[in-house]
Every structure is written in structure tokens, then in C-alpha cells.
PDB file of C-alpha atoms in Angstrom:
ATOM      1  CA  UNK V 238     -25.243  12.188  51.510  1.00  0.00           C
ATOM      2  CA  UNK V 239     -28.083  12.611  53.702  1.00  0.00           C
ATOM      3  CA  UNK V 240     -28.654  10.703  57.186  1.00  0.00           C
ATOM      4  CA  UNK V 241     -32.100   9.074  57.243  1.00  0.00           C
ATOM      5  CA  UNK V 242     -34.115   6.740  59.575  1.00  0.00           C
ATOM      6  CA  UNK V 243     -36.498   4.253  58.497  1.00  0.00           C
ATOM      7  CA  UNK V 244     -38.356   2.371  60.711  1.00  0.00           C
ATOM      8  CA  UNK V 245     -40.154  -1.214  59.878  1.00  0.00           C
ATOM      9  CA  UNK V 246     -43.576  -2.920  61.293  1.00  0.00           C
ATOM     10  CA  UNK V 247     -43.895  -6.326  60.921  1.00  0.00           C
ATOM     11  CA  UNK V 248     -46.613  -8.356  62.126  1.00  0.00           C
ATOM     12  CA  UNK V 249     -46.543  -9.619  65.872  1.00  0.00           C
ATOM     13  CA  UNK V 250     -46.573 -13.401  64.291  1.00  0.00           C
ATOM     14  CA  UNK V 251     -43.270 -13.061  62.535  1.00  0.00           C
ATOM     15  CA  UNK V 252     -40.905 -15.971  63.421  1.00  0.00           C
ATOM     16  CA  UNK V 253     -37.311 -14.671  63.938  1.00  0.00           C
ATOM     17  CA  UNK V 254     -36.003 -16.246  60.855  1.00  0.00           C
ATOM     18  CA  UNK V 255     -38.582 -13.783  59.000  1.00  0.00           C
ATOM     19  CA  UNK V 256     -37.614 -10.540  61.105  1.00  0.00           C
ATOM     20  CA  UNK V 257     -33.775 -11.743  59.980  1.00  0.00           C
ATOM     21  CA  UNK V 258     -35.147 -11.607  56.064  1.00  0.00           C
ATOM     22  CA  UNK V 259     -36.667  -8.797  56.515  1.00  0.00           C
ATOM     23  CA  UNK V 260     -33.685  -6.919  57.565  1.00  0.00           C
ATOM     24  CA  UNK V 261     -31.205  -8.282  55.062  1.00  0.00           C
ATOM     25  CA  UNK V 262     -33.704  -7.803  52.444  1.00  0.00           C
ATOM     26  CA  UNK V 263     -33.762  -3.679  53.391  1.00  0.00           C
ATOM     27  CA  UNK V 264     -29.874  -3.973  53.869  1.00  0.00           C
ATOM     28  CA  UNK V 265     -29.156  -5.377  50.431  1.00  0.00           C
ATOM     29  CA  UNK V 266     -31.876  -2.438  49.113  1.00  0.00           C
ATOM     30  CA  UNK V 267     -29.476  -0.106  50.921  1.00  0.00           C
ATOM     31  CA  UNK V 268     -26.525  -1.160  49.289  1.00  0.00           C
ATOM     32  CA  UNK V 269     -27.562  -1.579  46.131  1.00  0.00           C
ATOM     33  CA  UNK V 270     -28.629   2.237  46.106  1.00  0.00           C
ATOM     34  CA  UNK V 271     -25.368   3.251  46.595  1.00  0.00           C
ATOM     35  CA  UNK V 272     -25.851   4.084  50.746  1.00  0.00           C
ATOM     36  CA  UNK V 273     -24.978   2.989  54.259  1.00  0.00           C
ATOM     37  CA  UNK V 274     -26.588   1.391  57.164  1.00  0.00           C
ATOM     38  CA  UNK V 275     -25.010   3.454  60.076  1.00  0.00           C
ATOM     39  CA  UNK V 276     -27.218   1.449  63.288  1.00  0.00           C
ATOM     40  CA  UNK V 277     -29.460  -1.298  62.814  1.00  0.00           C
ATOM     41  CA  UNK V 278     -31.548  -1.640  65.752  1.00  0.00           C
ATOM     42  CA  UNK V 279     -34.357  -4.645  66.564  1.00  0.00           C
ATOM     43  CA  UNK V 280     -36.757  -2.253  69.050  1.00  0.00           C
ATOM     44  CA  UNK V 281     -38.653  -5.719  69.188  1.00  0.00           C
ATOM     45  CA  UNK V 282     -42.571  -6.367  69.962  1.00  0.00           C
ATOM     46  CA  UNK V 283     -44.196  -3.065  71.409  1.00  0.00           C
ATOM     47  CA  UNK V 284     -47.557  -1.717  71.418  1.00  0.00           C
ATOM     48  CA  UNK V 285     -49.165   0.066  68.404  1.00  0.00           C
ATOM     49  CA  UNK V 286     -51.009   3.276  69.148  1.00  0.00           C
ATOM     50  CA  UNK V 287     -54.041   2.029  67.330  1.00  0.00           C
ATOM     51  CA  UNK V 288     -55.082  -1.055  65.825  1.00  0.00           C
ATOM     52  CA  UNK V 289     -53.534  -1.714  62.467  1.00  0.00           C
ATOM     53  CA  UNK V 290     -55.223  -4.504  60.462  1.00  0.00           C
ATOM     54  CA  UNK V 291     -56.390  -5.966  64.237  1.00  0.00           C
ATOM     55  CA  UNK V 292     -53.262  -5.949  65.091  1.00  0.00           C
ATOM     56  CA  UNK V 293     -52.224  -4.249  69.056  1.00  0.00           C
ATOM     57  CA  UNK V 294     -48.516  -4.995  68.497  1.00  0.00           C
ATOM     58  CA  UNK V 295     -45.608  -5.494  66.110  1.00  0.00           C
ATOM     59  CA  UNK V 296     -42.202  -5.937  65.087  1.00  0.00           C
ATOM     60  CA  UNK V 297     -40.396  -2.739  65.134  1.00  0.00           C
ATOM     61  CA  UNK V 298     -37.051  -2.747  63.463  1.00  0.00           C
ATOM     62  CA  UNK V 299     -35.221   0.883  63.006  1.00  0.00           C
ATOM     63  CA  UNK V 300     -32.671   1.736  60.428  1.00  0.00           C
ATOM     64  CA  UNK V 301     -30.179   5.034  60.323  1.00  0.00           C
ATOM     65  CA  UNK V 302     -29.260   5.008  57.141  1.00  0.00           C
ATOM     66  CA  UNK V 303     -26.649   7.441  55.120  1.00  0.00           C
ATOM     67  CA  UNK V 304     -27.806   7.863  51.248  1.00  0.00           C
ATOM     68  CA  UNK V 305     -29.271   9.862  48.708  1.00  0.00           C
ATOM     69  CA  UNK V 306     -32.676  11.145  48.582  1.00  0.00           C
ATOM     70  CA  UNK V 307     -33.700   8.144  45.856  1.00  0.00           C
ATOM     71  CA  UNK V 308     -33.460   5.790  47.947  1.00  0.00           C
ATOM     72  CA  UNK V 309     -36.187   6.796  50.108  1.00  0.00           C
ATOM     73  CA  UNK V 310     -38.693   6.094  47.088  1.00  0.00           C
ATOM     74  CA  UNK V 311     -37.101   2.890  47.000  1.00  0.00           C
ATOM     75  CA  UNK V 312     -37.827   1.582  50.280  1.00  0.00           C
ATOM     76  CA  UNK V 313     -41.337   3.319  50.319  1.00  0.00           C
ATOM     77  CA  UNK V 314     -42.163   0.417  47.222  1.00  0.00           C
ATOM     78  CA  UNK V 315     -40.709  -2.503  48.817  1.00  0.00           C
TER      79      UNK V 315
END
């Protein structure tokens, strides 16, 4: 098993009960696959280097995760 970190943008509108879906919905992916979540961590609203969609900020949420190489194409789709 590999360690690998993912990181997540979500829009800076997201309610915290979205940001919470978000994170179990990448967790359960995780498991499912067969891997670990080693840290979770919420980085919170911060500043995009460029404008994405008009968007200057968003939710950043950063996973360490331990698992095979498939899952990477797995999270890539969802």
C-alpha cells in the first residue's frame, strides 16, 4: 500500500452540513476500495491562485490516504 494525498475544492457557498457530505462521501469511497484515511484535515476557506469558475476562494479539505493505486482513478470520477 501506497500513501497518497488528495485534496478537495468546494465552492466558497458550501454550508457546513455539505462540506460534512462531502467528506463522508470520499471516506466511504476510501473504504470501499479496500484503503485507509490516515489524517483528515478541513484547511477551510482560503484564497485560490486564480479564478476558478469566478470563484476567488474555496473549501479546501485534504486527505492522506493509505491504498492501492486504483483508487486514485476512483476518486478522480467522483
Amino acid at each position: 500500500m501506497n500513501l497518497y494525498e488528495h485534496t478537495i475544492i468546494a465552492r466558497q457557498d458550501t454550508s457546513p452540513a455539505q462540506l460534512k457530505q462531502l467528506q463522508e462521501k470520499y471516506s466511504k469511497i476510501v473504504e470501499n476500495n479496500d484503503g485507509n484515511i490516515v489524517q483528515l484535515e478541513n484547511w477551510g476557506l482560503m484564497n485560490l491562485s486564480y479564478l476558478i469558475k469566478k470563484n476567488k476562494k474555496g473549501n479546501y479539505i485534504h486527505f492522506k490516504i493509505k491504498a492501492n493505486g486504483k483508487i486514485l482513478s476512483e476518486l478522480e470520477k467522483n
